[in-house]
Every structure is written in structure tokens, then in C-alpha cells.
XYZ file of N, CA and C in Angstrom:
561
model
N -1.795 -1.324 -18.464
C -1.333 -1.878 -17.561
C -0.769 -1.002 -16.255
N -1.102 -1.308 -15.172
C -0.684 -0.602 -13.971
C 0.061 -1.559 -13.047
N 1.122 -0.920 -12.589
C 1.969 -1.802 -11.493
C 2.452 -0.925 -10.709
N 2.525 -1.333 -9.470
C 3.161 -0.593 -8.234
C 4.093 -1.492 -7.358
N 5.317 -0.978 -7.341
C 6.544 -1.826 -6.747
C 7.016 -0.893 -5.357
N 7.416 -1.710 -4.587
C 8.243 -1.060 -3.412
C 9.473 -1.094 -3.885
N 10.046 0.343 -3.778
C 11.520 0.579 -3.867
C 12.190 0.398 -2.710
N 11.768 0.733 -1.530
C 12.303 0.661 -0.190
C 11.435 0.777 0.677
N 11.834 0.337 1.893
C 11.078 0.246 3.248
C 11.864 1.298 3.952
N 10.919 2.560 4.163
C 11.689 3.749 4.888
C 11.275 3.712 6.604
N 10.139 3.050 6.624
C 9.859 2.853 8.227
C 10.297 1.734 8.909
N 9.629 1.714 10.349
C 9.910 0.535 10.945
C 8.493 -0.044 11.412
N 8.761 -1.546 11.939
C 7.343 -2.051 12.357
C 6.820 -1.400 13.481
N 5.565 -1.263 13.495
C 4.803 -0.584 14.599
C 4.533 -1.633 15.728
N 4.795 -2.715 15.494
C 4.934 -4.059 16.754
C 6.163 -4.437 16.857
N 6.757 -4.312 18.086
C 8.175 -4.861 18.609
C 8.149 -6.107 18.819
N 9.104 -7.012 18.769
C 9.258 -8.363 19.167
C 9.007 -8.719 20.614
N 9.333 -7.590 21.280
C 8.979 -7.919 22.825
C 7.426 -7.711 22.981
N 6.753 -6.675 22.438
C 5.572 -6.449 22.590
C 4.715 -7.489 22.020
N 5.177 -8.344 20.709
C 4.434 -9.445 20.356
C 4.476 -10.496 21.332
N 5.683 -10.888 21.651
C 5.942 -11.892 22.450
C 5.022 -12.105 23.764
N 4.930 -10.697 24.426
C 4.285 -10.422 25.554
C 2.667 -10.824 25.109
N 2.140 -10.292 24.129
C 0.892 -10.623 23.628
C 0.530 -12.136 23.395
N 1.382 -12.544 22.692
C 1.202 -14.099 22.319
C 1.806 -15.063 23.514
N 2.244 -14.453 24.721
C 2.641 -15.270 25.755
C 3.626 -16.119 25.375
N 4.751 -15.765 24.497
C 6.100 -16.646 24.086
C 7.123 -16.364 24.962
N 7.599 -17.255 25.741
C 8.537 -17.131 26.986
C 10.034 -17.273 26.548
N 10.175 -17.954 25.302
C 11.540 -18.290 24.886
C 12.121 -17.325 23.979
N 13.284 -17.234 23.692
C 14.060 -16.591 22.645
C 14.520 -17.407 21.501
N 14.094 -18.754 21.664
C 14.391 -19.535 20.519
C 13.782 -19.138 19.254
N 12.632 -18.843 19.296
C 11.663 -18.529 18.193
C 11.926 -16.935 17.755
N 12.825 -16.350 18.109
C 12.896 -14.975 17.749
C 12.942 -14.536 16.192
N 13.654 -15.183 15.717
C 13.537 -15.309 14.121
C 12.202 -15.562 13.502
N 11.729 -16.157 14.102
C 10.212 -16.774 13.597
C 9.344 -15.502 13.847
N 9.431 -15.114 15.112
C 8.513 -13.971 15.640
C 8.868 -12.770 14.762
N 10.182 -12.333 14.482
C 10.236 -11.067 13.439
C 9.676 -11.415 12.009
N 9.818 -12.683 11.696
C 8.951 -13.140 10.270
C 7.426 -12.854 10.198
N 7.226 -13.388 11.399
C 5.464 -13.566 11.718
C 4.930 -11.901 11.788
N 5.694 -10.932 12.223
C 5.181 -9.627 12.530
C 5.314 -9.190 11.293
N 6.296 -9.295 10.450
C 6.310 -8.708 9.059
C 5.173 -9.221 8.329
N 4.902 -10.587 8.451
C 3.901 -11.070 7.408
C 2.522 -10.877 7.829
N 2.329 -10.661 9.195
C 0.788 -10.129 9.515
C 0.745 -8.837 9.247
N 1.848 -7.923 9.521
C 1.820 -6.381 8.757
C 1.384 -6.425 7.465
N 1.946 -7.309 6.810
C 2.106 -7.115 5.253
C 0.557 -7.554 4.900
N -0.021 -8.739 5.512
C -1.291 -9.024 5.283
C -2.385 -7.960 5.636
N -2.033 -7.175 6.541
C -3.028 -5.910 7.068
C -2.874 -5.071 5.872
N -1.764 -4.749 5.500
C -1.407 -3.585 4.471
C -2.541 -4.078 3.115
N -2.270 -5.168 2.810
C -2.890 -5.818 1.525
C -4.608 -5.654 1.736
N -4.997 -6.106 3.237
C -6.272 -5.765 3.206
C -7.010 -4.543 3.200
N -6.086 -3.671 3.747
C -6.599 -2.233 3.809
C -6.151 -1.297 2.664
N -5.164 -1.784 1.638
C -4.672 -1.194 0.650
C -3.913 0.145 1.070
N -3.143 -0.081 2.314
C -2.572 1.322 2.606
C -1.137 0.835 3.245
N 0.012 1.643 3.326
C 1.001 1.297 3.938
C 0.913 1.610 5.354
N 1.267 0.615 6.269
C 1.351 0.860 7.724
C 2.887 1.127 8.066
N 3.656 0.606 7.224
C 4.961 0.853 7.382
C 5.485 1.622 6.277
N 5.891 3.005 6.384
C 6.342 3.892 5.342
C 7.303 3.181 4.157
N 6.755 3.608 2.931
C 7.817 3.105 2.013
C 7.898 4.003 0.906
N 8.953 3.705 0.014
C 9.159 4.612 -1.213
C 8.593 3.608 -2.439
N 7.617 4.055 -3.144
C 6.949 3.344 -4.355
C 7.264 3.892 -5.542
N 7.150 2.997 -6.741
C 7.094 3.709 -8.056
C 5.777 2.896 -8.949
N 4.905 3.663 -9.109
C 3.812 3.428 -9.775
C 4.041 3.801 -11.571
N 3.716 2.555 -12.217
C 4.000 2.700 -13.592
C 2.615 2.375 -14.084
N 2.142 3.414 -15.102
C 0.777 3.270 -15.846
C 1.203 3.221 -17.147
N 0.745 2.273 -18.231
C 0.857 2.301 -19.732
C -0.373 2.430 -20.193
N -0.464 2.891 -21.540
C -1.193 2.945 -22.479
C -2.674 3.846 -21.717
N -2.483 4.876 -21.208
C -3.428 5.976 -20.700
C -4.096 6.519 -21.801
N -5.543 6.721 -21.788
C -6.285 7.360 -22.664
C -6.393 8.664 -21.929
N -6.155 9.930 -22.370
C -6.643 11.207 -21.507
C -7.870 11.433 -21.993
N -8.463 12.397 -21.119
C -9.895 12.394 -21.263
C -9.796 14.252 -21.755
N -10.966 14.762 -21.963
C -11.120 16.124 -22.545
C -10.807 16.436 -23.778
N -10.338 17.791 -24.312
C -10.346 18.343 -25.615
C -11.908 17.886 -26.524
N -12.877 18.528 -25.839
C -14.237 18.533 -26.730
C -14.212 19.829 -27.551
N -13.746 19.625 -28.732
C -13.888 20.636 -29.444
C -12.801 21.847 -29.024
N -11.602 21.412 -28.233
C -10.458 22.119 -27.885
C -11.144 22.894 -26.685
N -12.277 22.619 -26.223
C -12.809 23.315 -25.025
C -12.371 23.207 -23.940
N -11.855 22.018 -23.276
C -11.279 21.578 -22.296
C -9.567 21.035 -22.873
N -8.938 21.234 -21.778
C -7.491 20.711 -22.116
C -7.517 19.085 -21.842
N -6.563 18.365 -22.299
C -6.495 17.108 -22.063
C -5.806 16.824 -21.056
N -6.175 15.856 -19.945
C -5.920 15.693 -18.876
C -6.099 14.283 -18.635
N -5.141 13.568 -17.517
C -5.401 12.266 -17.091
C -5.355 12.334 -15.662
N -6.268 11.426 -15.033
C -6.194 11.283 -13.631
C -5.587 10.029 -13.071
N -4.624 10.092 -12.295
C -3.684 9.166 -11.847
C -3.991 8.990 -10.409
N -4.821 7.794 -9.858
C -4.914 7.645 -8.595
C -3.813 6.877 -8.028
N -3.297 7.190 -6.850
C -1.887 6.692 -6.226
C -2.499 5.746 -4.858
N -2.128 4.486 -5.384
C -2.581 3.458 -4.565
C -1.552 3.679 -3.369
N -1.985 3.073 -1.843
C -1.202 2.921 -0.933
C -1.073 3.902 -0.092
N -1.996 4.944 0.277
C -1.927 6.068 0.870
C -1.690 5.734 2.307
N -1.212 6.776 3.163
C -1.363 7.937 3.032
C 0.028 8.346 2.453
N -0.185 9.370 1.448
C 1.074 9.818 0.737
C 1.909 10.905 1.392
N 3.280 11.111 1.675
C 4.017 11.831 2.364
C 4.491 12.972 1.487
N 5.069 12.336 0.159
C 5.491 13.274 -0.663
C 5.753 12.515 -2.254
N 5.652 13.249 -3.497
C 5.801 12.748 -4.645
C 7.312 13.221 -5.114
N 7.951 12.170 -5.249
C 9.571 12.579 -5.643
C 9.589 13.188 -7.246
N 8.735 12.265 -8.207
C 8.751 12.549 -9.441
C 7.712 12.093 -10.210
N 7.189 12.630 -11.369
C 6.293 12.286 -12.017
C 6.977 12.782 -13.745
N 6.829 11.407 -14.228
C 7.423 11.358 -15.554
C 6.625 10.865 -16.735
N 6.855 10.891 -17.864
C 6.289 10.239 -18.935
C 7.318 9.778 -19.920
N 6.984 8.619 -20.681
C 8.025 8.094 -21.658
C 7.495 8.784 -23.032
N 8.371 9.138 -23.804
C 8.122 9.511 -25.216
C 8.501 8.302 -26.005
N 8.370 8.439 -27.246
C 8.444 7.650 -28.297
C 9.707 6.861 -28.570
N 10.678 7.550 -28.104
C 12.217 6.953 -27.820
C 12.509 6.095 -26.606
N 11.546 6.193 -25.760
C 11.788 5.457 -24.591
C 12.451 6.289 -23.314
N 12.809 7.751 -23.712
C 13.280 8.599 -22.799
C 12.203 9.042 -21.339
N 12.584 9.248 -20.472
C 11.591 9.768 -19.575
C 11.861 11.307 -19.504
N 10.483 11.796 -19.456
C 10.508 13.480 -19.247
C 9.655 13.708 -18.177
N 10.302 14.743 -17.339
C 9.279 15.301 -16.193
C 8.115 15.756 -16.810
N 7.122 15.700 -16.196
C 5.668 16.259 -16.475
C 5.090 17.101 -15.440
N 4.496 18.240 -15.823
C 3.842 18.839 -14.606
C 2.501 18.173 -14.243
N 2.015 18.451 -12.810
C 0.992 17.866 -12.413
C 0.336 18.777 -11.249
N -0.742 18.360 -10.978
C -1.412 18.960 -9.725
C -1.863 17.755 -8.782
N -1.615 17.773 -7.821
C -2.322 16.842 -6.778
C -3.674 17.594 -6.217
N -4.476 16.481 -5.617
C -5.879 16.644 -5.411
C -6.208 15.485 -4.277
N -6.952 15.675 -3.198
C -7.512 14.784 -2.273
C -6.723 14.738 -1.027
N -7.537 14.348 -0.242
C -6.781 14.489 1.310
C -5.725 13.241 0.864
N -4.637 13.710 1.561
C -3.297 12.997 1.595
C -2.569 12.662 0.003
N -3.249 13.528 -0.846
C -2.825 13.505 -2.361
C -3.331 12.067 -2.881
N -4.654 12.059 -3.037
C -5.263 10.850 -3.445
C -5.275 10.679 -4.928
N -4.778 11.667 -5.742
C -4.537 11.372 -7.060
C -4.004 12.752 -7.875
N -3.490 12.349 -8.871
C -2.835 13.370 -9.487
C -3.409 14.026 -10.561
N -3.434 15.006 -11.360
C -4.132 15.290 -12.733
C -2.709 15.710 -13.385
N -2.617 15.199 -14.404
C -1.717 15.299 -15.407
C -1.881 15.841 -16.806
N -1.421 17.444 -16.892
C -1.924 17.732 -18.347
C -1.176 17.121 -19.363
N -1.876 16.711 -20.358
C -1.233 15.953 -21.601
C -1.818 16.132 -23.065
N -0.794 15.892 -23.650
C -1.350 15.954 -25.265
C -1.058 14.492 -25.725
N 0.050 13.787 -25.536
C 0.317 12.536 -26.063
C 1.019 11.501 -25.184
N 0.762 11.721 -23.762
C 1.731 10.913 -22.713
C 0.892 10.044 -22.271
N 1.090 8.763 -22.717
C 0.433 7.318 -22.578
C 1.028 6.519 -21.580
N 2.317 6.598 -21.072
C 3.100 6.002 -20.296
C 3.711 6.786 -18.958
N 3.035 6.562 -17.994
C 3.626 7.444 -16.644
C 4.291 6.724 -15.768
N 5.321 7.313 -15.039
C 6.146 6.813 -13.889
C 5.851 7.682 -12.862
N 5.601 7.263 -11.723
C 5.375 8.190 -10.290
C 6.149 7.500 -9.207
N 6.950 8.352 -8.817
C 7.727 7.795 -7.680
C 7.535 8.708 -6.500
N 7.076 7.880 -5.342
C 6.471 8.869 -4.252
C 6.480 8.056 -2.897
N 6.336 8.735 -1.773
C 6.880 8.007 -0.293
C 5.494 8.091 0.068
N 5.135 6.960 1.086
C 4.011 7.159 1.938
C 4.412 7.168 3.334
N 3.781 7.735 3.952
C 4.106 8.076 5.280
C 3.816 7.004 6.487
N 3.258 5.893 6.173
C 2.799 4.765 7.229
C 1.535 5.407 8.376
N 1.372 4.361 8.734
C 0.580 4.576 9.962
C 0.512 3.942 11.278
N 0.361 4.682 12.477
C 1.013 4.237 13.668
C -0.258 4.410 14.694
N -1.077 3.328 14.585
C -2.521 3.416 15.541
C -2.423 2.523 16.192
N -2.984 2.291 17.613
C -2.917 1.409 18.334
C -3.818 0.021 17.916
N -4.748 0.425 17.190
C -5.682 -0.636 16.645
C -5.148 -1.266 15.644
N -4.325 -0.842 14.741
C -3.672 -1.466 13.706
C -2.473 -2.219 14.270
N -1.745 -1.899 15.407
C -0.808 -2.669 16.152
C -1.532 -3.976 16.575
N -2.835 -3.818 17.067
C -3.655 -4.838 17.804
C -3.930 -5.860 16.655
N -4.236 -5.435 15.585
C -4.627 -6.344 14.270
C -3.271 -7.061 14.005
N -2.248 -6.718 14.037
C -1.139 -7.287 13.521
C -0.384 -8.180 14.601
N -0.756 -7.771 15.986
C -0.628 -8.891 17.091
C -1.502 -10.171 16.950
N -2.790 -9.540 16.733
C -3.714 -10.827 16.752
C -3.613 -11.723 15.426
N -3.308 -11.124 14.307
C -3.126 -11.948 13.080
C -1.592 -12.780 13.411
N -0.574 -12.069 13.971
C 0.379 -12.650 14.121
C 0.501 -13.922 15.277
N -0.398 -13.980 16.248
C -0.690 -14.652 17.279
C -1.152 -16.129 16.532
N -2.133 -15.688 15.672
C -2.867 -16.804 14.992
C -1.886 -17.350 14.154
N -0.897 -16.476 13.226
C 0.099 -17.407 12.437
C 1.099 -18.103 13.438
N 1.469 -17.657 14.629
C 2.331 -18.412 15.495
C 1.632 -19.701 15.950
N 0.523 -19.562 16.497
C 0.006 -20.940 16.778
C -0.410 -21.802 15.649
N -0.587 -21.458 14.424
C -0.645 -22.502 13.452
C 0.254 -22.425 12.458
N 1.688 -22.723 12.886
C 2.604 -22.454 11.965
C 3.069 -23.811 11.580
N 2.413 -24.841 11.938
C 2.881 -26.256 11.701
C 2.310 -26.604 10.012
N 2.987 -27.512 9.742
C 2.355 -28.180 8.407
C 0.968 -28.389 8.227
N 0.588 -28.338 6.966
C -1.017 -28.544 6.779
C -1.265 -29.996 6.855
N -2.283 -30.381 7.373
C -2.522 -31.839 7.641
C -4.012 -32.075 7.172
N -3.908 -33.131 6.395
C -5.304 -33.553 5.713
C -6.342 -33.464 6.653
N -7.601 -32.945 6.325
C -8.649 -33.151 7.164
C -8.872 -31.916 8.465
N -7.874 -31.049 8.454
C -7.851 -29.979 9.307
C -8.526 -28.891 8.642
N -8.845 -27.857 9.315
C -9.625 -26.525 8.899
C -8.454 -25.393 8.737
N -8.321 -25.110 7.581
C -7.390 -23.805 7.487
C -8.001 -22.382 7.625
N -7.849 -21.657 8.332
C -8.933 -20.622 9.019
C -8.194 -19.340 8.008
N -9.489 -18.457 7.892
C -9.201 -17.422 6.945
C -8.681 -16.108 8.121
N -8.224 -14.896 7.676
C -8.116 -13.922 8.654
C -9.124 -13.927 9.685
N -8.652 -13.942 10.735
C -9.643 -13.813 11.771
C -10.639 -12.550 11.718
N -11.922 -12.834 12.257
C -12.948 -11.929 11.891
C -12.495 -10.478 12.753
N -12.190 -10.923 14.013
C -11.515 -9.629 15.031
C -10.681 -8.741 14.160
N -9.675 -9.313 13.560
C -8.685 -8.775 12.702
C -9.312 -7.944 11.406
N -10.257 -8.724 10.722
C -11.357 -8.110 9.747
C -11.798 -6.714 10.341
N -12.595 -7.035 11.467
C -13.170 -5.727 11.915
C -12.336 -4.475 12.141
N -10.902 -4.696 13.087
C -10.298 -3.830 13.351
C -10.023 -3.085 11.960
N -9.503 -3.760 11.136
C -8.723 -3.321 9.753
C -9.966 -2.509 8.767
N -11.429 -2.822 9.069
C -12.221 -2.487 8.273
C -12.374 -0.828 8.004
N -12.246 0.027 9.021
C -12.211 1.478 8.902
C -10.985 1.902 8.088
N -9.977 1.278 8.108
C -8.677 1.705 7.366
C -8.616 1.711 5.852
N -9.631 0.713 5.274
C -9.552 0.315 4.033
C -9.717 1.238 2.923
N -8.710 1.380 2.032
C -8.691 2.634 1.200
C -8.940 2.086 -0.318
N -9.962 2.901 -0.736
C -10.598 2.380 -2.016
C -9.780 3.383 -3.101
N -9.330 2.819 -4.128
C -8.614 3.536 -5.232
C -9.527 4.088 -6.134
N -10.302 5.197 -5.629
C -11.473 5.792 -6.605
C -11.334 6.963 -6.325
N -11.686 7.831 -7.323
C -11.618 9.276 -7.413
C -12.933 9.778 -6.834
């Protein structure tokens, strides 16, 4: 089983309310709370599409029941490769394994790949791993544009669902902007 939780958000939105309101041509301050929610929702949807953090976060990755590879006649050391989701990775706070008593112990590891794509953990019996790390976030103009465009679509279509109307998917132009940023969790 693999799960990755957000412990805390350490960065700030790359699109401000005033930038979004200018883009969406919103002249009133009556919807400021809605605008803030829409910016966050649009950013979170963009992050889900590209599998990366646009706003920096501290995350914890839990992996259980890992089968280490290696040890072919003791020719190779046992090792595990752990791919870290939601790059770019700024720092790794801790890597721990759980022993049979349920206690967490620090593990030695080596990191590889651009922006620390994965860890290699030398292991003999470590089956449950906990990795705490911080992502750096991304602040690119085209990502901000994707958030604004998706947010404007959310704002324009914020009314309740009405039978017989078409519910739109993520706009094609937003998908096009995000496509170069998609992060594939493979080594």
C-alpha cells in the first residue's frame, strides 16, 4: 500500500486574488471569498493533473509491504527503490522503517535523479517505509495562466447542476498548458 499525505502547505498561491479578478473581469469585492476558494481549487486540480506541487508543501509518503530486489547468491546487496511523488523535491527530512515492534528507525539511503526523483534504500528486512520531504513548488507564468483559465471556468460555471446541460471537462487550453509539466512516477 502506498499513501502520500500533505502535512503542511509551506508556500503561497502563485495567483493572487487581484490578478485572478483582473483576468476574469470581476469588478466586485462581494465574491472575494469565492475567488480565493476558486484559485485554490483550480491550483489543486492543476497539481492533480501534472502530479507535481505548484505550491510548496511538506509531505509524508508511506509505503508498506515492499519486496526488496537483489541478493542473487549474495552477489548484490538488497535494496529498494522508492519513487517520490509530487516533485520537485526541495529536501528530505527523514527516511524511516518500521520494525516488528512498530517502532520507527532511521534508515540510510541514497537519492538519485533530477530533483531527487527516487531513493535507494539498502535493506535486509525493511518492509514499511516512511519518508518525510518538502517540495519546492513551481512559479511559472504558464502555470499561473492555467490556474486563471481554469478558475475563470469554475467561476463562470459555479451555479448548481441543471438537468440537460453539459458539464465541461478541464478546458483543452488548460490541458495543453499543463502537458509539459506532467510528472510520471517511474524510474
